[in-house]
XYZ file of C-alpha atoms in Angstrom:
661
model
C 0.000 0.000 0.000
C 1.499 3.412 -0.938
C 2.628 5.531 1.992
C 0.602 8.560 0.838
C -2.625 6.517 0.707
C -1.983 5.098 4.195
C -1.443 8.588 5.585
C -4.736 9.703 4.050
C -6.547 6.809 5.741
C -4.967 7.617 9.103
C -5.929 11.270 8.733
C -9.559 10.413 7.929
C -9.749 7.985 10.867
C -8.244 10.595 13.206
C -10.728 13.237 12.108
C -13.654 10.853 12.578
C -12.498 9.876 16.056
C -11.861 13.478 16.957
C -15.320 14.451 15.764
C -17.006 11.670 17.698
C -14.977 12.568 20.783
C -16.032 16.188 20.485
C -19.657 15.097 20.168
C -19.298 12.948 23.259
C -17.798 15.844 25.203
C -20.435 18.245 23.933
C -23.502 16.107 24.573
C -25.977 17.406 27.138
C -25.603 15.690 30.482
C -25.769 16.251 34.216
C -22.229 16.618 35.515
C -23.170 16.662 39.190
C -26.464 16.040 40.999
C -26.565 16.723 44.744
C -29.655 16.394 46.921
C -29.852 17.711 50.500
C -32.803 16.311 52.497
C -33.678 17.891 55.845
C -36.309 16.171 58.012
C -38.269 18.497 60.330
C -40.065 17.759 63.583
C -43.384 18.957 62.154
C -43.239 15.999 59.709
C -42.374 18.221 56.754
C -39.239 17.649 54.694
C -37.106 20.361 53.073
C -35.245 19.379 49.922
C -32.606 21.237 47.950
C -31.443 19.879 44.608
C -28.234 21.244 43.101
C -27.883 20.228 39.463
C -24.861 21.044 37.300
C -25.799 20.506 33.679
C -24.010 20.927 30.340
C -26.157 22.901 27.912
C -25.621 22.492 24.163
C -28.924 23.834 22.796
C -30.231 20.393 21.900
C -32.915 19.520 24.442
C -31.987 22.342 26.805
C -32.474 25.683 25.073
C -34.109 27.962 27.645
C -33.936 25.929 30.848
C -34.829 22.757 32.701
C -38.047 20.874 33.212
C -38.297 19.224 36.637
C -41.164 16.783 37.122
C -41.972 15.645 40.664
C -44.715 13.061 41.305
C -47.262 14.600 43.658
C -48.321 11.220 45.049
C -46.749 7.881 45.775
C -47.868 4.599 47.251
C -46.498 3.481 50.583
C -45.652 -0.055 51.593
C -49.025 -0.336 53.347
C -50.699 0.248 49.967
C -52.235 3.660 50.599
C -51.605 6.665 48.399
C -49.971 9.762 49.848
C -50.140 13.305 48.497
C -46.840 15.051 49.289
C -48.050 18.560 48.276
C -44.741 20.076 47.009
C -44.160 23.772 47.846
C -41.343 25.538 45.959
C -39.396 28.198 47.855
C -36.515 29.183 45.538
C -35.159 28.413 42.087
C -31.729 29.740 41.072
C -29.389 29.423 38.104
C -25.716 30.171 38.540
C -26.456 31.815 41.904
C -29.200 34.135 40.600
C -32.970 33.803 40.968
C -34.434 32.193 37.862
C -38.034 32.581 36.637
C -40.154 29.455 36.692
C -43.716 28.332 36.149
C -45.640 25.637 38.003
C -48.152 23.361 36.300
C -49.843 20.071 37.093
C -49.319 17.607 34.278
C -51.535 14.680 35.195
C -49.749 12.984 38.085
C -46.787 15.367 38.034
C -45.947 18.652 39.670
C -43.937 20.331 36.895
C -41.405 23.144 37.206
C -40.656 24.889 33.918
C -37.462 26.770 34.746
C -36.262 29.590 32.518
C -37.419 32.515 30.419
C -39.191 31.780 27.145
C -37.477 34.801 25.583
C -33.939 33.944 26.701
C -31.736 31.244 25.175
C -29.060 29.823 27.454
C -25.391 30.089 26.621
C -23.776 26.777 25.876
C -21.676 25.308 28.625
C -21.999 24.412 32.289
C -24.883 25.850 34.335
C -25.784 25.182 37.963
C -29.435 25.020 39.035
C -30.570 25.075 42.643
C -34.163 24.045 43.417
C -35.515 24.227 46.976
C -38.924 22.909 47.960
C -40.725 21.238 50.854
C -43.085 18.274 50.978
C -45.554 16.806 53.466
C -46.519 13.343 54.664
C -43.302 11.697 53.514
C -42.219 10.076 56.778
C -42.986 6.439 57.472
C -43.944 5.516 61.037
C -43.198 1.881 61.865
C -43.350 -0.180 65.053
C -39.645 0.032 65.913
C -38.432 3.131 64.091
C -39.420 6.040 61.859
C -38.012 6.532 58.393
C -37.600 8.791 55.375
C -37.632 6.751 52.163
C -37.008 9.171 49.320
C -36.419 8.716 45.634
C -33.750 11.415 45.702
C -32.627 11.161 42.082
C -35.590 10.064 40.002
C -35.485 7.432 37.283
C -37.149 9.639 34.666
C -34.243 11.926 33.758
C -33.518 12.117 30.035
C -29.790 12.791 30.565
C -26.901 10.703 31.883
C -25.676 11.682 35.347
C -21.926 11.641 35.901
C -21.897 12.156 39.679
C -24.652 11.809 42.276
C -24.675 12.479 46.010
C -27.501 12.499 48.600
C -27.291 13.921 52.126
C -29.973 13.333 54.766
C -30.140 15.609 57.829
C -32.296 14.459 60.765
C -33.937 16.781 63.347
C -32.491 17.622 66.742
C -32.583 14.625 69.060
C -32.547 12.013 66.289
C -29.703 9.727 65.289
C -29.147 7.516 62.271
C -30.354 4.055 63.251
C -30.041 2.326 59.878
C -29.812 3.283 56.232
C -29.834 1.874 52.731
C -29.741 3.076 49.134
C -30.862 1.584 45.819
C -29.472 2.445 42.395
C -30.340 1.707 38.779
C -33.488 1.771 36.704
C -36.933 1.758 38.247
C -37.493 -1.444 40.219
C -33.828 -2.420 40.421
C -32.116 -2.856 43.782
C -28.554 -1.959 42.853
C -26.029 -1.059 45.534
C -23.624 1.128 43.564
C -23.070 3.623 46.378
C -20.769 4.360 49.278
C -21.052 6.373 52.499
C -18.830 9.439 52.233
C -19.744 11.180 55.483
C -21.750 10.273 58.591
C -22.505 11.836 61.970
C -25.156 11.220 64.597
C -27.805 13.242 62.733
C -26.682 13.117 59.120
C -25.384 10.784 56.470
C -24.106 11.320 52.923
C -24.256 8.611 50.266
C -22.565 8.910 46.882
C -22.996 6.820 43.736
C -19.914 4.845 42.747
C -20.695 4.934 39.041
C -22.296 7.139 36.436
C -26.023 6.812 35.781
C -27.392 6.296 32.293
C -30.633 8.037 31.285
C -33.599 6.608 33.248
C -31.361 5.525 36.127
C -31.457 7.046 39.596
C -30.951 6.597 43.317
C -33.370 6.151 46.229
C -32.294 6.406 49.878
C -33.864 5.258 53.142
C -32.718 6.490 56.553
C -34.292 5.450 59.868
C -34.096 6.899 63.401
C -35.525 5.883 66.802
C -39.186 6.485 67.496
C -40.392 9.395 69.587
C -38.380 12.178 67.972
C -41.184 13.135 65.598
C -44.813 12.836 66.709
C -46.813 10.456 64.565
C -50.093 11.779 63.131
C -53.172 11.264 65.307
C -55.850 8.767 64.366
C -58.135 11.534 63.143
C -55.349 12.982 61.002
C -54.598 9.541 59.617
C -58.270 8.943 58.857
C -58.633 12.246 56.999
C -55.381 11.672 55.136
C -56.323 8.111 54.305
C -59.614 9.249 52.823
C -58.177 12.149 50.840
C -55.121 10.275 49.599
C -56.974 7.109 48.594
C -60.122 8.470 47.023
C -59.848 6.227 43.905
C -60.100 3.122 46.078
C -63.064 4.463 48.035
C -64.895 5.393 44.860
C -64.634 1.785 43.689
C -65.517 0.411 47.133
C -68.573 2.664 47.335
C -69.558 1.659 43.801
C -69.215 -2.044 44.648
C -71.381 -1.696 47.766
C -74.056 0.326 45.939
C -74.036 -2.114 43.007
C -74.436 -5.107 45.315
C -77.228 -3.501 47.375
C -79.092 -2.318 44.277
C -78.913 -5.664 42.475
C -79.924 -7.686 45.537
C -82.793 -5.278 46.276
C -83.944 -5.433 42.650
C -83.778 -9.219 42.608
C -85.867 -9.467 45.790
C -88.323 -6.937 44.361
C -88.808 -8.224 40.811
C -86.373 -11.050 40.067
C -87.677 -13.845 42.282
C -89.508 -16.542 40.370
C -93.079 -17.419 41.358
C -93.324 -20.792 43.063
C -93.617 -23.678 40.622
C -96.803 -25.710 40.636
C -97.127 -29.468 40.681
C -95.510 -30.982 37.590
C -97.709 -33.683 36.061
C -97.203 -35.420 32.708
C -98.758 -33.517 29.820
C -99.618 -35.638 26.788
C -99.957 -32.779 24.323
C -98.277 -29.449 23.751
C -99.614 -26.454 25.718
C -102.266 -24.633 23.740
C -100.991 -21.857 21.418
C -97.371 -22.621 22.339
C -95.119 -23.508 19.393
C -91.873 -25.494 19.798
C -89.852 -22.289 19.424
C -91.999 -20.500 21.993
C -91.634 -23.382 24.435
C -87.849 -23.159 24.165
C -87.840 -19.354 24.445
C -90.165 -19.288 27.456
C -88.097 -21.941 29.240
C -84.980 -19.838 28.630
C -86.789 -16.564 29.488
C -85.551 -14.684 26.453
C -82.973 -17.204 25.266
C -83.604 -20.405 23.362
C -83.242 -23.247 25.859
C -81.209 -25.408 23.483
C -79.686 -22.626 21.425
C -80.727 -20.679 18.368
C -79.673 -23.203 15.738
C -81.363 -26.211 17.338
C -84.604 -24.263 17.733
C -84.312 -23.263 14.068
C -84.085 -26.975 13.170
C -87.127 -27.728 15.347
C -89.126 -25.038 13.519
C -88.049 -26.418 10.122
C -89.128 -29.962 11.033
C -92.379 -28.596 12.492
C -93.198 -26.924 9.160
C -92.144 -30.066 7.291
C -94.443 -32.268 9.381
C -97.290 -29.818 8.661
C -96.666 -30.348 4.952
C -95.434 -26.855 4.126
C -91.865 -27.776 3.222
C -89.835 -30.807 2.283
C -86.320 -31.573 3.490
C -84.071 -33.350 1.009
C -80.682 -34.915 1.420
C -78.204 -33.595 -1.162
C -74.815 -35.184 -0.581
C -73.861 -34.292 2.982
C -76.062 -31.196 2.966
C -79.773 -30.509 3.280
C -82.050 -28.739 0.828
C -85.333 -27.099 1.867
C -88.164 -26.978 -0.714
C -91.506 -25.200 -0.352
C -94.458 -27.443 -1.212
C -96.349 -24.861 -3.288
C -93.546 -24.567 -5.846
C -94.347 -24.507 -9.609
C -96.250 -27.616 -10.662
C -98.590 -27.653 -7.686
C -102.283 -27.247 -8.526
C -104.085 -23.988 -7.828
C -106.246 -25.701 -5.230
C -103.108 -27.062 -3.576
C -101.532 -23.611 -3.533
C -104.636 -22.135 -1.900
C -104.525 -24.778 0.803
C -100.815 -24.038 1.222
C -101.396 -20.277 1.615
C -104.068 -20.969 4.213
C -101.726 -23.308 6.080
C -98.944 -20.694 6.108
C -101.316 -18.113 7.580
C -102.201 -20.494 10.398
C -98.547 -21.025 11.370
C -97.290 -19.734 14.740
C -95.753 -16.272 14.492
C -92.152 -17.486 14.660
C -92.576 -20.209 12.038
C -94.484 -17.841 9.767
C -91.652 -15.293 9.946
C -89.121 -18.049 9.269
C -91.071 -19.339 6.263
C -91.346 -15.875 4.703
C -87.699 -15.009 5.293
C -86.462 -18.414 4.111
C -88.404 -18.390 0.850
C -88.081 -14.697 0.053
C -88.207 -14.848 -3.759
C -87.047 -18.471 -3.951
C -88.627 -21.913 -3.892
C -85.571 -23.937 -2.885
C -82.991 -23.184 -0.218
C -79.676 -24.948 0.267
C -78.488 -23.732 3.647
C -74.819 -24.546 3.018
C -74.815 -22.169 0.027
C -76.388 -19.260 1.898
C -74.254 -16.181 2.485
C -73.607 -15.033 6.023
C -75.682 -11.849 5.639
C -78.618 -13.781 4.175
C -78.592 -16.407 6.904
C -78.183 -13.801 9.642
C -81.184 -11.905 8.298
C -83.293 -15.083 8.260
C -82.232 -16.061 11.776
C -82.853 -12.537 13.039
C -86.370 -12.492 11.573
C -87.143 -15.814 13.254
C -85.724 -14.855 16.652
C -87.307 -11.387 16.652
C -90.736 -12.825 15.873
C -90.501 -15.346 18.716
C -89.229 -12.636 21.065
C -92.131 -10.301 20.272
C -94.575 -13.159 20.766
C -93.286 -14.021 24.231
C -91.636 -10.973 25.835
C -93.435 -9.374 28.800
C -96.267 -11.906 28.435
C -94.574 -14.958 29.852
C -91.539 -13.410 31.560
C -89.926 -10.093 32.487
C -86.255 -9.532 31.684
C -86.098 -6.503 34.030
C -83.221 -5.183 31.956
C -83.739 -1.658 33.254
C -82.719 -2.654 36.762
C -79.785 -4.703 35.484
C -78.720 -1.750 33.338
C -78.697 0.555 36.372
C -76.367 -1.876 38.143
C -74.101 -1.971 35.101
C -74.226 1.834 34.867
C -73.086 2.149 38.498
C -70.199 -0.187 37.679
C -69.186 1.768 34.571
C -69.366 5.139 36.368
C -67.347 3.776 39.311
C -64.683 2.381 37.000
C -64.539 5.612 34.988
C -64.173 7.714 38.145
C -61.526 5.334 39.472
C -59.347 5.646 36.391
C -59.967 9.389 36.183
C -58.838 9.895 39.781
C -56.056 7.341 39.422
C -54.582 9.199 36.469
C -54.097 12.236 38.732
C -53.230 10.500 41.987
C -51.091 7.519 41.015
C -47.289 7.706 40.790
C -45.668 7.220 37.392
C -44.963 3.532 37.755
C -48.654 2.893 38.465
C -50.153 4.588 35.446
C -53.580 2.944 35.036
C -52.787 1.484 31.611
C -51.581 -1.751 33.244
C -54.781 -2.122 35.226
C -56.857 -1.240 32.152
C -55.122 -3.973 30.160
C -55.466 -6.603 32.889
C -59.090 -5.695 33.598
C -59.989 -5.680 29.914
C -58.360 -9.074 29.416
C -59.858 -10.683 32.518
C -63.244 -9.069 31.898
C -63.360 -10.393 28.329
C -62.201 -13.874 29.336
C -64.629 -14.122 32.252
C -67.525 -12.791 30.177
C -66.890 -15.361 27.453
C -66.467 -18.151 30.009
C -69.562 -17.137 31.952
C -71.816 -16.751 28.926
C -70.372 -19.844 27.256
C -70.648 -22.142 30.268
C -74.121 -20.987 31.241
C -75.293 -21.265 27.630
C -74.378 -24.954 27.701
C -76.331 -25.613 30.894
C -80.025 -26.497 30.970
C -82.058 -23.625 32.336
C -82.800 -25.153 35.746
C -79.256 -26.330 36.266
C -77.995 -22.973 35.042
C -79.805 -21.099 37.780
C -78.476 -23.502 40.388
C -74.859 -23.260 39.267
C -74.478 -19.580 38.453
C -73.412 -18.722 41.974
C -70.736 -21.403 41.875
C -69.547 -20.208 38.473
C -69.293 -16.616 39.710
C -67.343 -17.751 42.766
C -65.013 -19.813 40.586
C -64.379 -16.884 38.245
C -63.716 -14.525 41.163
C -61.286 -17.048 42.611
C -59.620 -17.409 39.232
C -59.161 -13.645 38.987
C -57.490 -13.568 42.399
C -55.234 -16.466 41.425
C -54.255 -14.850 38.121
C -53.381 -11.589 39.835
C -51.528 -13.340 42.656
C -49.301 -15.512 40.466
C -49.075 -12.998 37.644
C -45.839 -11.532 38.931
C -44.114 -14.888 38.425
C -45.778 -16.265 35.329
C -47.442 -13.504 33.311
C -46.223 -9.973 33.977
C -43.178 -9.631 36.253
C -43.931 -7.211 39.097
C -47.669 -7.308 38.489
C -48.534 -7.836 42.151
C -46.497 -4.876 43.325
C -47.544 -2.552 40.509
C -51.281 -3.166 40.501
C -53.612 -1.589 43.025
C -54.946 -5.041 43.807
C -57.988 -4.029 45.884
C -59.573 -1.773 43.223
C -58.912 -4.390 40.537
C -60.676 -7.105 42.532
C -63.557 -4.774 43.397
C -64.038 -3.848 39.747
C -64.001 -7.525 38.734
C -66.468 -8.233 41.540
C -68.854 -5.570 40.217
C -68.488 -6.858 36.664
C -69.244 -10.440 37.686
C -72.200 -9.232 39.773
C -73.613 -7.424 36.752
C -73.198 -10.526 34.592
C -74.801 -12.810 37.140
C -77.727 -10.586 38.018
C -78.442 -9.941 34.340
C -79.491 -13.596 34.247
C -80.930 -13.795 37.762
C -83.106 -10.724 37.261
C -85.239 -12.501 34.675
C -88.490 -13.795 36.166
C -91.565 -15.488 34.695
C -94.977 -13.883 35.032
C -97.775 -15.834 36.688
C -98.990 -16.909 33.233
C -95.420 -17.727 32.250
C -94.966 -19.855 35.385
C -98.126 -21.814 34.514
C -96.933 -22.361 30.943
C -93.463 -23.371 32.155
C -95.085 -25.941 34.462
C -96.934 -27.352 31.459
C -93.731 -27.432 29.403
C -92.027 -29.293 32.248
C -94.973 -31.694 32.266
C -94.555 -32.242 28.528
C -90.836 -32.938 28.977
C -91.678 -35.329 31.804
C -94.027 -37.220 29.523
C -91.528 -37.383 26.644
C -88.592 -38.513 28.780
C -89.933 -40.566 31.697
C -93.646 -41.289 31.605
C -93.818 -42.588 28.056
C -90.995 -45.045 28.728
C -92.233 -46.226 32.143
C -95.975 -46.474 31.577
C -96.047 -47.981 28.140
C -95.803 -51.469 29.646
C -97.825 -50.767 32.794
C -101.458 -51.605 33.416
C -102.318 -48.043 34.505
C -101.307 -46.561 31.176
C -104.933 -46.093 30.181
C -104.719 -42.302 30.550
C -101.792 -42.096 28.155
C -102.532 -41.687 24.434
C -101.714 -44.518 22.088
C -98.145 -44.447 20.836
C -98.410 -43.936 17.090
C -96.174 -42.438 14.375
C -98.553 -39.446 14.346
C -98.029 -38.780 18.074
C -94.297 -39.155 17.527
C -94.274 -36.532 14.765
C -96.694 -34.185 16.533
C -94.345 -33.828 19.499
C -91.004 -34.359 17.730
C -90.394 -30.599 17.120
C -91.022 -29.948 20.835
C -88.619 -32.731 21.777
C -85.915 -31.176 19.561
C -86.532 -27.639 20.856
C -86.386 -28.845 24.472
C -83.383 -31.128 23.988
C -85.088 -34.493 24.634
C -85.401 -35.762 21.064
C -83.063 -38.698 21.636
C -85.108 -40.124 24.528
C -88.357 -39.470 22.666
C -87.108 -41.221 19.521
C -85.481 -44.083 21.437
C -88.739 -44.942 23.202
C -90.656 -45.054 19.909
C -87.859 -47.005 18.260
C -88.032 -49.696 20.941
C -91.768 -49.718 21.670
C -93.392 -48.842 18.347
C -91.265 -48.753 15.195
C -89.476 -52.039 15.899
C -92.880 -53.770 16.145
C -94.069 -52.644 12.708
C -93.893 -55.085 9.777
C -91.470 -54.163 6.963
C -94.355 -53.135 4.727
C -95.420 -50.505 7.250
C -91.931 -49.413 8.363
C -91.820 -45.808 9.489
C -90.307 -43.318 7.051
C -91.152 -39.616 7.381
C -92.882 -38.373 4.240
C -91.424 -34.909 4.809
C -87.855 -36.154 4.328
C -86.298 -37.382 1.090
C -82.998 -39.166 1.547
C -81.302 -42.069 3.257
C -83.308 -43.050 6.329
C -82.848 -46.187 8.423
C -86.300 -47.403 9.454
C -84.634 -49.890 11.810
C -82.730 -47.127 13.597
C -84.907 -43.993 13.544
C -83.027 -42.418 16.470
C -79.753 -42.471 14.549
C -81.554 -41.416 11.362
C -83.050 -38.367 13.096
C -79.631 -37.453 14.488
C -78.220 -37.671 10.958
C -80.891 -35.282 9.659
C -80.464 -32.724 12.439
C -76.658 -32.949 12.251
C -76.704 -32.283 8.504
C -78.928 -29.221 8.922
C -76.875 -28.063 11.911
C -73.616 -28.338 9.969
C -75.089 -26.317 7.105
C -76.359 -23.696 9.539
C -72.994 -23.396 11.267
C -71.307 -22.916 7.911
C -73.785 -20.261 6.804
C -73.702 -18.459 10.169
C -69.905 -18.171 10.226
C -68.879 -14.632 9.190
C -66.244 -14.375 6.452
C -62.681 -13.840 7.628
C -61.484 -10.243 7.428
C -57.967 -9.172 6.531
C -55.869 -7.159 8.991
C -52.611 -5.226 8.812
C -49.956 -6.248 10.107
C -33.325 1.387 55.310
C -33.962 -2.310 56.169
C -33.613 -3.389 52.602
C -36.511 -4.480 50.454
C -36.573 -1.195 48.549
C -35.634 -0.392 44.988
C -34.491 2.383 42.728
C -37.477 4.609 42.052
C -39.129 3.591 45.329
C -40.447 5.902 48.022
C -41.616 9.458 47.629
C -40.089 11.974 45.276
C -38.501 10.794 42.071
C -39.704 11.800 38.669
C -37.155 13.342 36.399
C -36.858 16.059 33.863
C -35.519 17.347 30.618
C -35.023 20.585 28.803
C -37.105 23.074 26.852
């Protein structure tokens, strides 16, 4: 390599290194940060911060920003308002203008003159202020635990020193310091000076941005009078208002919901349940399911839809055909049917129950044949909505009361309490407890518990559901406590210490109460109770009586078991979830006794049907329709874009940080 070229390379490298070194020397930083803490006998604390900072016109143009958290949370969990009071602010030994503002949770000092730009170089700021309620009173000693150099500074700190001065009559009993980022328990410090009433601790390394130093110094009890019980009570209330808002909301929610349930949510006493050999008058299969569920289909929307389809098929209005693994629904007055037949068909449609009539019209809106598997999501949703709405209008407030207004008031109290909690928390909580963490955890747990609660209870029969809801609520509340308790180890490190656990549990409690009482608040009317007793009697007949009495001598009161009776009540059996028992009894007692020439085959169904195993054949039909319904009711996928230890740095009162402006 030529000598001249090598010299050029060395020169370029030297210039680059020199430039980077100059940048390093010129970068804005805190050269020295000294904090003097003086504890007074009146429980106030005077603090003077002396900050030497290099100004280069980057972030610091006119002066410093000093942010001090106005509240912090003590080890006993309560919030404390320290009420900072600024006495003097100086720069380079001269008084410096400043403005005070409250930025959310922070007490902010904007130091400097908006019309004056600082000269580049080293400047020394001195900030003196006092705070209240920053002394901890313990069983064996009293203590000042102060986040002297906060973990929110935007600049590196080359040297840091904290001095604590105790009042007359006190002596340093024990001390500790914690260095590093927020939550760390580093011990990069040394004691540089100590007397009976004072101690100085100095960092043994430089601090990077967002690193700081907290100190804790204890002294014997009795030097400073602890606050009286009345003072503590007033302070506790004022400093912890977010918690009390939630507690008050939880109590009011509970009292309101229990009162409302006693007033309007208690079910009338059930009557004697006796076997009923025919369906209650003017009650369709869909209505029977909806009344049993008091506003929800007892066996689910899709199964009730299938029951209504088979009901219309048995009445001769439609025909169900097997097409491969799917089902096709055909109206019986399609082209080719005689005029007289069509007139009879129109008359039969008019005589349908309200729900089935709405389903028929929506299903055959401009078409004679429907293949459910080929239906679009919007089409199927519209059909299902028309069916459900018609049944709801036919039953609501006649057979049961949902009492949604009272449930809504309980939910409204919960929402208002939660909103007030987060509103107050955003102003009262220290920086490391910004409510976003609680919002995320509550949103996640609330969504999970809502899905679990609604999903589990939807799978339970109505009677069993009412009996188990309390247990389910208790289990979910216990799960929430467990998740929060172990979260610090397995989900979010530090969750237990960073969450205000009591408000979180109270909010979850209110949410679970609202969910539970939304269901509990429903109550049948007197007419509804009578109809529900009849429906229970019908279920008793289809599941127990028909099987037990068919071979008994006292079965004279029971109607003859015929294919017609089987089909008349089959839609009710499907809607009420007892179709298997109903079919099995007829399979064993009736259909198996028929000669091959008279084997049962439903005329309303065209497709493979095992006359020897009608129970399995019915299951095949309902499963095929159910599969088609599930496919049609699935929305299309959408695209998406892509002092004694135990403390830590950032702990105690004080802290915060700052920057330039």
